[in-house]
PDB file of C-alpha atoms in Angstrom:
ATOM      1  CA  UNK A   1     -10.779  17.195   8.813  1.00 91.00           C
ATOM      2  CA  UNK A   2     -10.185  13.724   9.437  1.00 95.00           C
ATOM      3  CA  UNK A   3      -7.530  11.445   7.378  1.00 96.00           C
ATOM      4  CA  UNK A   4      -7.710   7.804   7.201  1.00 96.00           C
ATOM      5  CA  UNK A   5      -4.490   5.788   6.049  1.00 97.00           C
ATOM      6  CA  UNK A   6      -4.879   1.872   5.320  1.00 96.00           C
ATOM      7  CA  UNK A   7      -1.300   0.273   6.137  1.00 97.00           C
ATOM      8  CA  UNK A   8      -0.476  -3.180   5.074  1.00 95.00           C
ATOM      9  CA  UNK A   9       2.232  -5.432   6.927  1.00 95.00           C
ATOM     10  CA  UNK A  10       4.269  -7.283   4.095  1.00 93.00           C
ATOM     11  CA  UNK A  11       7.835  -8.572   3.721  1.00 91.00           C
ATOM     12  CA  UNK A  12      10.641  -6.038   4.070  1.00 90.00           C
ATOM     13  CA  UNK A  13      12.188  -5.132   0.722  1.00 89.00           C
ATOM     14  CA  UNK A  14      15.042  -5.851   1.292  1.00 88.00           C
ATOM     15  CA  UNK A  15      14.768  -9.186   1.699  1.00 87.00           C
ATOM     16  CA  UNK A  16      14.637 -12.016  -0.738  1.00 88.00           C
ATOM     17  CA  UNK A  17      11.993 -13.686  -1.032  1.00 86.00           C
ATOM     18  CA  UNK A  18      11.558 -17.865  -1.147  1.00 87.00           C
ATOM     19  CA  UNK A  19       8.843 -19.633  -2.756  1.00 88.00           C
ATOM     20  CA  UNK A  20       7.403 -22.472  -0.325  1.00 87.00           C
ATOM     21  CA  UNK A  21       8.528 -25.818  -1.378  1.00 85.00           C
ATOM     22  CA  UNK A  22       5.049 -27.281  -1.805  1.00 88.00           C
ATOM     23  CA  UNK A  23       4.491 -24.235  -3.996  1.00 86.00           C
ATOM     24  CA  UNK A  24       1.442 -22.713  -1.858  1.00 84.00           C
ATOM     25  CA  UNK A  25       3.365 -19.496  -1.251  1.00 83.00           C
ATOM     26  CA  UNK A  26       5.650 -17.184   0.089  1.00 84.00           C
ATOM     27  CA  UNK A  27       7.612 -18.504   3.127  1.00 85.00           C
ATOM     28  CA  UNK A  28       7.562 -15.535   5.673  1.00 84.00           C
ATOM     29  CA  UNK A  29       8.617 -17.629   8.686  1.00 83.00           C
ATOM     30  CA  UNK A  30      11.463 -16.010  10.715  1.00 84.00           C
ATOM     31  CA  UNK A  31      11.339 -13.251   7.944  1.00 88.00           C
ATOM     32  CA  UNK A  32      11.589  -9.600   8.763  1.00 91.00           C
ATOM     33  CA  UNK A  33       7.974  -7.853   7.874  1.00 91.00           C
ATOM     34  CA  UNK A  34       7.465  -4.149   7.585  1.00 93.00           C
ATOM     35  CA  UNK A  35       4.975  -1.389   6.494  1.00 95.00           C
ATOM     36  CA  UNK A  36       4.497  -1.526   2.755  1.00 95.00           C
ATOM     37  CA  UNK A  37       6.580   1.376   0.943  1.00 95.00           C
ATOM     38  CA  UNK A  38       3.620   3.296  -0.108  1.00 96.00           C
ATOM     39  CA  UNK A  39       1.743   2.863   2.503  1.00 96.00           C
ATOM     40  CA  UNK A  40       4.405   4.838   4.313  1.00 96.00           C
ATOM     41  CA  UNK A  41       4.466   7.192   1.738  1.00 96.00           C
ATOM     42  CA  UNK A  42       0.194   7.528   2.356  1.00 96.00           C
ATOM     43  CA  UNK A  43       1.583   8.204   6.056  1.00 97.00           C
ATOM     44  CA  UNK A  44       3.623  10.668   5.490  1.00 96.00           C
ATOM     45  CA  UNK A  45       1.743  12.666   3.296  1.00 96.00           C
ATOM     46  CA  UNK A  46      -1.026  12.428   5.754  1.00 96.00           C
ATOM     47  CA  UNK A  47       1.159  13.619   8.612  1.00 96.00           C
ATOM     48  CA  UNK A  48       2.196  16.912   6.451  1.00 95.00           C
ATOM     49  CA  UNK A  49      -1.307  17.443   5.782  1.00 95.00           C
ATOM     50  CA  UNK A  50      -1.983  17.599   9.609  1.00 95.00           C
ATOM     51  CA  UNK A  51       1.222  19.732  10.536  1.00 94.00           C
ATOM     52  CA  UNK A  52       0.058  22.000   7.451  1.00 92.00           C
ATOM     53  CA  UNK A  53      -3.331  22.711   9.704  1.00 91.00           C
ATOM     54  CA  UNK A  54      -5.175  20.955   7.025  1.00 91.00           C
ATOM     55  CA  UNK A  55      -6.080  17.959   8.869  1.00 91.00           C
ATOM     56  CA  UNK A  56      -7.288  17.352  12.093  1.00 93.00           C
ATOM     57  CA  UNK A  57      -6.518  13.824  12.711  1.00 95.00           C
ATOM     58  CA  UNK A  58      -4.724  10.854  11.121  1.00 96.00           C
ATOM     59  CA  UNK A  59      -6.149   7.569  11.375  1.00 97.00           C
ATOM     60  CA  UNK A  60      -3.579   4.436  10.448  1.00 97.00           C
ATOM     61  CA  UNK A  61      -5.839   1.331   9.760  1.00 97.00           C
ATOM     62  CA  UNK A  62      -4.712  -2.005   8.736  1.00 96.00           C
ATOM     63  CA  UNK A  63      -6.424  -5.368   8.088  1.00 95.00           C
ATOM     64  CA  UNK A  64      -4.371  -8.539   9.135  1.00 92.00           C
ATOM     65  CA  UNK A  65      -2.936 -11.000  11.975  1.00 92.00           C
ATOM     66  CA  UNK A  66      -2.090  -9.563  15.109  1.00 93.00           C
ATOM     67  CA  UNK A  67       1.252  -8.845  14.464  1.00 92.00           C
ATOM     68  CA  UNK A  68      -0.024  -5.866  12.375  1.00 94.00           C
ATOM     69  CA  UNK A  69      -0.223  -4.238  15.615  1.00 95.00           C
ATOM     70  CA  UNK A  70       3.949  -3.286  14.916  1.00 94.00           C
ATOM     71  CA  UNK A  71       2.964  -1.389  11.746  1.00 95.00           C
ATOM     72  CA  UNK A  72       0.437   0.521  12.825  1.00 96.00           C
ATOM     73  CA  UNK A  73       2.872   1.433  15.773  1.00 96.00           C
ATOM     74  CA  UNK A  74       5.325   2.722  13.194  1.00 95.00           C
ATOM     75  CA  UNK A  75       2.319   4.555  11.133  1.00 96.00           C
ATOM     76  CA  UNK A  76       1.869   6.387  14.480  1.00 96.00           C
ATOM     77  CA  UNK A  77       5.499   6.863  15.084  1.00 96.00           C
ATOM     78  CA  UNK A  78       5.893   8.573  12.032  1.00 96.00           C
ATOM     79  CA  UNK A  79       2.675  10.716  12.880  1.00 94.00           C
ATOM     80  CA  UNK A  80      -1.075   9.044  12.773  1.00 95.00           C
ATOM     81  CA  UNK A  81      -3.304  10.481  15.801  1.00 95.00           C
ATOM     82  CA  UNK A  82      -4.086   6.688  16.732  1.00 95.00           C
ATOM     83  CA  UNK A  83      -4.851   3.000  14.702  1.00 96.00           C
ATOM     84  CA  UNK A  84      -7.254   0.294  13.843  1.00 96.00           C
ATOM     85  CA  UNK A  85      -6.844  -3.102  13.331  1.00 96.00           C
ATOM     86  CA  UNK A  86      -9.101  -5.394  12.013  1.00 96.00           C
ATOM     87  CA  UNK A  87      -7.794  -8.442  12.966  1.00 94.00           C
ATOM     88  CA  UNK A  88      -8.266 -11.677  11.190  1.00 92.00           C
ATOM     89  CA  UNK A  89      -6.289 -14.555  10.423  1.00 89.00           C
ATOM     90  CA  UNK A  90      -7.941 -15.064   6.856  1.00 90.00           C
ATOM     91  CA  UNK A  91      -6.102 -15.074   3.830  1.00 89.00           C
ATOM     92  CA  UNK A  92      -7.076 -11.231   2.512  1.00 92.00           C
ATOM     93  CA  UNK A  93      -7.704 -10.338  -0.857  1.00 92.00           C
ATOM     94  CA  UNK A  94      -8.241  -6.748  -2.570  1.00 94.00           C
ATOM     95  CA  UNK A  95     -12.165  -7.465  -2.653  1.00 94.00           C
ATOM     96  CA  UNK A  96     -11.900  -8.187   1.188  1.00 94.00           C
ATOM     97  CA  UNK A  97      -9.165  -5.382   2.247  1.00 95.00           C
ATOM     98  CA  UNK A  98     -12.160  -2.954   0.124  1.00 96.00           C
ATOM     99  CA  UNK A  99     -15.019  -3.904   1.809  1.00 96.00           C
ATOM    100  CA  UNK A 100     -13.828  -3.568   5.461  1.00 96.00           C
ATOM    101  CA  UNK A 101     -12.093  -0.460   5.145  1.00 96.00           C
ATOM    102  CA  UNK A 102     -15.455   0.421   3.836  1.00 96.00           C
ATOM    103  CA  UNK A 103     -16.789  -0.577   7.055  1.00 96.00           C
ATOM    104  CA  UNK A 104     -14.232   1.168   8.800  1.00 96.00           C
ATOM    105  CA  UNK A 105     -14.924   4.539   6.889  1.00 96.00           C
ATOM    106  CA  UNK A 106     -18.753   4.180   7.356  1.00 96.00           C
ATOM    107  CA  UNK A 107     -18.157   4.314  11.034  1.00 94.00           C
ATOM    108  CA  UNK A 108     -15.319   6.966  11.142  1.00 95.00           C
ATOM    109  CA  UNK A 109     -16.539   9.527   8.754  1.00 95.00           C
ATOM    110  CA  UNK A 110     -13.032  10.697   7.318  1.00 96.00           C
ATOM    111  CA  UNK A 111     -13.414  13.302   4.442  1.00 95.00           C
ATOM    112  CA  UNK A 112     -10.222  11.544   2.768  1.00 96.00           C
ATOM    113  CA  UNK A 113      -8.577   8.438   2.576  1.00 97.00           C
ATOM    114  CA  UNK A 114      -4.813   8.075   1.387  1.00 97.00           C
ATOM    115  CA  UNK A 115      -3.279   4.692   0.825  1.00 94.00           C
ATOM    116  CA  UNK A 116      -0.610   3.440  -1.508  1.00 94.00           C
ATOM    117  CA  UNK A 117      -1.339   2.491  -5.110  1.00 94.00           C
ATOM    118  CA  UNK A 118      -0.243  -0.935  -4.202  1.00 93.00           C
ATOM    119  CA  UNK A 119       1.453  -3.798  -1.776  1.00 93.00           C
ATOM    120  CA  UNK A 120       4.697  -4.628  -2.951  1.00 91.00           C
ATOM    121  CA  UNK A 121       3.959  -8.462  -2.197  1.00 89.00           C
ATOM    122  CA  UNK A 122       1.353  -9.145  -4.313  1.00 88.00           C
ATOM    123  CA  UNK A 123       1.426  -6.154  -6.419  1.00 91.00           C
ATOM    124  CA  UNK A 124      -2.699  -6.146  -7.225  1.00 93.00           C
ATOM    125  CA  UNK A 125      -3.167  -2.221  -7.136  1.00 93.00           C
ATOM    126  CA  UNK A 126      -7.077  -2.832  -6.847  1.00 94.00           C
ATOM    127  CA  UNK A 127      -8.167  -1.722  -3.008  1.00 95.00           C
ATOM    128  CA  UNK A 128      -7.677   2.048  -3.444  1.00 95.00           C
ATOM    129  CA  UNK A 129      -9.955   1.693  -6.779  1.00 96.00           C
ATOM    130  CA  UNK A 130     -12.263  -0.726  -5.019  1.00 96.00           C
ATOM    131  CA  UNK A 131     -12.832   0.923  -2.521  1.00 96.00           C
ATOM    132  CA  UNK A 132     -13.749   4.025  -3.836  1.00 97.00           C
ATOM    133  CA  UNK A 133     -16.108   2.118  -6.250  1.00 97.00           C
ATOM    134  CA  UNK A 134     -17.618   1.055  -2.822  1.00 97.00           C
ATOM    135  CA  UNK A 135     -17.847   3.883  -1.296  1.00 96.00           C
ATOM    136  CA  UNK A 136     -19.144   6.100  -4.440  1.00 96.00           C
ATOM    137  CA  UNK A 137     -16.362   8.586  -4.212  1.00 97.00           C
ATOM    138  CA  UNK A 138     -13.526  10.242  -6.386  1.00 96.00           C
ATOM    139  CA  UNK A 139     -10.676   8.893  -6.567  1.00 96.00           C
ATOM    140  CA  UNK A 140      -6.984   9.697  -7.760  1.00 95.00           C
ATOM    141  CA  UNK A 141      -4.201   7.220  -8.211  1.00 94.00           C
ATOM    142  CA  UNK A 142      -0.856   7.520  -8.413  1.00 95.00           C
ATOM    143  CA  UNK A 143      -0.374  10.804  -6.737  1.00 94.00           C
ATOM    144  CA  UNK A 144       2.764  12.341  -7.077  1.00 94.00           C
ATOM    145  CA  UNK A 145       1.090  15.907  -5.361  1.00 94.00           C
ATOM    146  CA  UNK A 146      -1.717  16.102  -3.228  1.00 94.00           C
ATOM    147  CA  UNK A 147      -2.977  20.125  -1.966  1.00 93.00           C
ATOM    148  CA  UNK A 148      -6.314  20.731   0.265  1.00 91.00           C
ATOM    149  CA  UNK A 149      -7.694  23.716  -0.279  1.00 87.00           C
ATOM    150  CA  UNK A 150     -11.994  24.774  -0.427  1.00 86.00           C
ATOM    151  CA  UNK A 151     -13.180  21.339  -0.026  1.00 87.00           C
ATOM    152  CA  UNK A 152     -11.145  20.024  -2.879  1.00 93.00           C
ATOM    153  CA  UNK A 153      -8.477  17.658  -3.339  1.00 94.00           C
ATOM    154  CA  UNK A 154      -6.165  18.947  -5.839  1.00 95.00           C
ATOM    155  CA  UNK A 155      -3.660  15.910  -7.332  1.00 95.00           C
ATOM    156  CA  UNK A 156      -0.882  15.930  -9.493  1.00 95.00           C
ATOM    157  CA  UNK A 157      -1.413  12.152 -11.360  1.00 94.00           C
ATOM    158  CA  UNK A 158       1.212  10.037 -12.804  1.00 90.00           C
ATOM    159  CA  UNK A 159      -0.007   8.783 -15.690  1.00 89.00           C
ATOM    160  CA  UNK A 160       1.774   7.236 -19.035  1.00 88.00           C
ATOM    161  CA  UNK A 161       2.181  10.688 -21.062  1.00 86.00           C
ATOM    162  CA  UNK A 162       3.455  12.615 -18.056  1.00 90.00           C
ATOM    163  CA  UNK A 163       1.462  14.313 -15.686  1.00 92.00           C
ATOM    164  CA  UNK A 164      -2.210  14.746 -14.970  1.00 94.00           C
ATOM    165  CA  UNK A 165      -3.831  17.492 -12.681  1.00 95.00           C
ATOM    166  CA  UNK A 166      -7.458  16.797 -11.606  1.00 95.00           C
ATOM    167  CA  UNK A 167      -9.611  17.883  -8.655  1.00 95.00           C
ATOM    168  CA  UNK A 168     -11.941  16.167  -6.662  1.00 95.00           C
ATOM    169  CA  UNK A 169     -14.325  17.047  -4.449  1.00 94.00           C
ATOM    170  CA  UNK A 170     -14.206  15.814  -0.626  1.00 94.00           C
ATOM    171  CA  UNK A 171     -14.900  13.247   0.663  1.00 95.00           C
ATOM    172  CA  UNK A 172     -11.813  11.444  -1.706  1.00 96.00           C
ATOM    173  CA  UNK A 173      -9.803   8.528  -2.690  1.00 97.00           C
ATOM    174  CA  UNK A 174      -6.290   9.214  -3.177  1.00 96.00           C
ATOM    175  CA  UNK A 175      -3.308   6.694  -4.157  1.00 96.00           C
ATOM    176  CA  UNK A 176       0.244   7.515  -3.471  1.00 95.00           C
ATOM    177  CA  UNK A 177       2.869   7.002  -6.573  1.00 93.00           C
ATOM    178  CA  UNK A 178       6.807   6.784  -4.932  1.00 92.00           C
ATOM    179  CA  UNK A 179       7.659  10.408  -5.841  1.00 90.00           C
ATOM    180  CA  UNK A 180       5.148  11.801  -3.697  1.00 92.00           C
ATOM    181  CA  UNK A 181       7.588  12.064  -0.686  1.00 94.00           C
ATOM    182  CA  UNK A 182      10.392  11.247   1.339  1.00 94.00           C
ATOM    183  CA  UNK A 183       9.373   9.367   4.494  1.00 94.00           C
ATOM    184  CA  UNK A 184      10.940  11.083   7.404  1.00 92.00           C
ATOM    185  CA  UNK A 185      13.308   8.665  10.036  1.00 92.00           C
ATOM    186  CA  UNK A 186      11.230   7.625  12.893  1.00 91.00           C
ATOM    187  CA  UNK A 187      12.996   8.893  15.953  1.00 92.00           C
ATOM    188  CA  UNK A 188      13.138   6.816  18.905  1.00 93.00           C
ATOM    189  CA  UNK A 189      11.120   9.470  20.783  1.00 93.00           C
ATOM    190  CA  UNK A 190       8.450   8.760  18.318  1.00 93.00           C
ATOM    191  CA  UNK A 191       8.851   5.526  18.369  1.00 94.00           C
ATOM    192  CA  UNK A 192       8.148   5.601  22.640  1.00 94.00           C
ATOM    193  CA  UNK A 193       5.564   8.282  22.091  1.00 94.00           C
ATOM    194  CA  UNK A 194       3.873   5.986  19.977  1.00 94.00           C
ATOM    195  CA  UNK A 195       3.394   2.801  21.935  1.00 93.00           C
ATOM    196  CA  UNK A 196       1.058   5.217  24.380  1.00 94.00           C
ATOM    197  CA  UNK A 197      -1.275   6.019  21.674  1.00 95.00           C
ATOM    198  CA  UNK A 198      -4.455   4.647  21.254  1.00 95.00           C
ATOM    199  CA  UNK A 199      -5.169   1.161  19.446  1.00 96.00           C
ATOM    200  CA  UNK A 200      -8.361  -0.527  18.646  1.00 95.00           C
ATOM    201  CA  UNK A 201      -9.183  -3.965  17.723  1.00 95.00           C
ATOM    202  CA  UNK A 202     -11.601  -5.461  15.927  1.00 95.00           C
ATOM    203  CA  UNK A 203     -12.657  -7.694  13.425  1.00 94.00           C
ATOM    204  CA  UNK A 204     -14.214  -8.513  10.123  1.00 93.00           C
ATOM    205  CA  UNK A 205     -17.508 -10.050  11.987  1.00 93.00           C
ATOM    206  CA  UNK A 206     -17.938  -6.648  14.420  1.00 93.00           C
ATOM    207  CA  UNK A 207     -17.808  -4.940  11.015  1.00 93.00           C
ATOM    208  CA  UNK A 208     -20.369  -7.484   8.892  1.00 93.00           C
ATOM    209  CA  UNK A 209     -18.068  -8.292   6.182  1.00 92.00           C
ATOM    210  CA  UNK A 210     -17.038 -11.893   5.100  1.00 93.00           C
ATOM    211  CA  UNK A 211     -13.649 -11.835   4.628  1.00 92.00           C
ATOM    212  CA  UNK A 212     -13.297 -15.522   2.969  1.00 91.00           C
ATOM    213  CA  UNK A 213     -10.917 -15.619  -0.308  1.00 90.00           C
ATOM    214  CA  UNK A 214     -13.083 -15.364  -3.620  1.00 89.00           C
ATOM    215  CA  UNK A 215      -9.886 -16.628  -5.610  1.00 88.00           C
ATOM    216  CA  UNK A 216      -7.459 -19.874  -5.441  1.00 88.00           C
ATOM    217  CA  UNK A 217      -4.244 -19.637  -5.324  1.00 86.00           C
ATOM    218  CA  UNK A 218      -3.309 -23.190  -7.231  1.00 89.00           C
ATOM    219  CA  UNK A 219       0.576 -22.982  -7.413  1.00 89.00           C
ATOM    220  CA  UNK A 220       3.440 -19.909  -6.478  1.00 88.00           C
ATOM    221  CA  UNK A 221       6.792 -20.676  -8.515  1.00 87.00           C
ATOM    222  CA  UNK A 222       9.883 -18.598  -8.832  1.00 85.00           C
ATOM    223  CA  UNK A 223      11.053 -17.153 -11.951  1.00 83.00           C
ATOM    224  CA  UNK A 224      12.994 -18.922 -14.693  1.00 84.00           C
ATOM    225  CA  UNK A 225      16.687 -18.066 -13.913  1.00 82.00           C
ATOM    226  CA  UNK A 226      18.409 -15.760 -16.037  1.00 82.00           C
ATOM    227  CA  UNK A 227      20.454 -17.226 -19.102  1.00 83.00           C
ATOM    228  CA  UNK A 228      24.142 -16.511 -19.596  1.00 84.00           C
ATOM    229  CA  UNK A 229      24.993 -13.120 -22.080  1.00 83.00           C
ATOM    230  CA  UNK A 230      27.200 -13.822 -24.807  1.00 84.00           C
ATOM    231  CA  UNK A 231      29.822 -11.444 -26.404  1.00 89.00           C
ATOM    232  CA  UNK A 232      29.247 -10.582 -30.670  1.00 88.00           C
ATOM    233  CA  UNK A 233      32.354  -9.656 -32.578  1.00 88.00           C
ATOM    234  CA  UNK A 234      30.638  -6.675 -34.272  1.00 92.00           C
ATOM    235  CA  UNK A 235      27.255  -5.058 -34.827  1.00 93.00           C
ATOM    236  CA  UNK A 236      26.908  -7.267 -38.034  1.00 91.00           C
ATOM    237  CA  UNK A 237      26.939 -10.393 -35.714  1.00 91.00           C
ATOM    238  CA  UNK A 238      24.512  -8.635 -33.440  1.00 91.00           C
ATOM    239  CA  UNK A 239      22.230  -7.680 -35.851  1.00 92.00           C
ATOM    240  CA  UNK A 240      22.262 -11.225 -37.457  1.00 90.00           C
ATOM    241  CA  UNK A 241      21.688 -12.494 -33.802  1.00 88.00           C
ATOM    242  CA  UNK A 242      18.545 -10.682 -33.009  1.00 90.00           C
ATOM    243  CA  UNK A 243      17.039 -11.211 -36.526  1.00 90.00           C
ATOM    244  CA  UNK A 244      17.792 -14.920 -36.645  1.00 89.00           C
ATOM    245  CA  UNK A 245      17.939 -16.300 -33.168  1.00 84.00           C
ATOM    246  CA  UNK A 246      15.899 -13.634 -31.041  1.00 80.00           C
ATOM    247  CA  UNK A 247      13.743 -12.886 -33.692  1.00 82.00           C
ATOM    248  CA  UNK A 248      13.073  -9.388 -32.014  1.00 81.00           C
ATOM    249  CA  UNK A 249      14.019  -6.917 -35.208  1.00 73.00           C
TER     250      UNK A 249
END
C-alpha cells in the first residue's frame, strides 16, 4: 500500500515572529524555516505504518519555493521512501495546496493520504478537508489513532466531547491531531541516507492547476499588547471589578 504525506515548509516555532513594516506580511528573511509540526507528526505516523508491514511506500510531497527541497529531505530522514515537490513561487492558498495534491494523487495512486490538520503559520485547517472533497473520499481529522487493518482505516478522532472512533474505507483522508505521536530524532545517518534518495520536481503547470491566490491579503498587524494586571484587596473588590469594569459576571 502506498502512503502519501503533504509537508509544508513554514517558520520554526520557536521563533518569533515580526509583522512586515508595510503590513503585507510575515518577514521570513534570514529566519530559520522548518517542517510544520503536524506535518511531522503525518510523517511519522506514516513511517510506523510502513515498519508495521502495513505500508509499502511513503511518499513526502510538498508544494512551495525551492527551498522546500530541505523539508522534504527531513520527511525522508525521518522515513518517506522518496519526495515531490511542486515547485512554484506563487503565493499558495488552501484551495491551491488542494487541488495539486489532487493532481499529485491522481498520478500516484496512494490508497491513503496523511497530513496535519493544519500549518502553524496561517492556521487555515482547510487542505486535508479540501482535498478530500476533491478527491471524493473519506476523511478523518484530528487523528489522535490511526490502525490499517481489511481495507479500512480505523481512527480514533478528537473531537469537542472527547473521543470519536470511525472507520473508513480505503482509499482515505486522514488529519493528524498533536497526540498522535512522538516524532522520533533524525539521526545523522538518516539525515546522509536521505540526501541519496530520490526527488522529483515539478510544477503547478506539468500538473494543470492554476495556482494564482483567490483571496487578498489587505493588511497583517500584530496583536494589541497585553495590559498591565492589577492586585484587588479581597474577593469583594474582585467581584465588584468584573461586574462593573469587565462587565464579564
Amino acid at each position: 500500500m502506498k502512503v502519501l504525506v503533504p509537508v509544508k515548509r513554514v517558520v520554526d516555532y520557536n521563533v518569533k515572529v515580526r509583522v512586515k513594516s508595510d503590513q503585507t506580511g510575515v518577514d521570513i528573511a534570514n529566519v530559520k524555516m522548518s517542517m510544520n509540526p503536524f506535518d511531522e507528526i503525518a510523517v511519522e505516523e506514516a513511517t510506523r505504518l510502513k515498519e508495521k508491514g502495513a505500508a509499502a511506500e511513503v511518499i513526502a510531497v510538498s508544494c512551495g519555493v525551492a527551498q522546500a527541497q530541505e523539508t522534504l529531505r527531513t520527511a525522508m530522514a525521518i522515513g518517506a521512501d522518496r519526495g515531490i515537490l511542486v515547485q512554484t513561487d506563487v503565493e499558495l492558498q488552501p484551495l491551491a495546496v488542494a487541488k495539486l495534491l489532487k493532481a499529485v494523487v491522481d498520478k500516484e495512486q496512494p490508497q491513503l493520504v496523511i497530513l496535519g490538520k493544519q500549518a502553524i503559520d496561517d492556521d487555515a485547517n482547510q487542505t486535508g478537508q479540501m482535498l478530500a472533497a476533491l478527491l471524493d473520499w473519506p476523511q478523518a481529522t484530528f487523528a489522535s489513532k490511526v490502525e490499517l487493518a481489511d481495507g479500512k482505516v480505523t481512527v480514533t478522532r478528537e473531537v469537542d466531547g472527547g473521543l470519536e472512533t470511525i472507520a473508513l474505507t480505503l482509499p482515505a483522508i486522514v488529519t493528524t491531531d498533536l497526540r498522535l505521536n512522538e516524532p522520533r530524532y533524525v539521526t545523522l545517518p538518516n539525515i546522509m541516507k536521505a540526501k541519496k534518495k530520490p526527488l522529483d520536481t515539478v510544477t503547478a503547470q506539468d500538473l494543470g492547476v492554476d495556482p494564482a491566490p483567490r483571496l487578498k491579503t489587505l493588511k497583517v498587524s500584530e496583536p494589541p499588547g497585553r495590559k498591565a494586571g492589577i492586585k484587588v484587596a479581597d474577593v469583594a473588590a474582585l467581584v465588584d471589578k468584573l461586574k462593573n469594569e469587565a462587565k464579564v459576571v
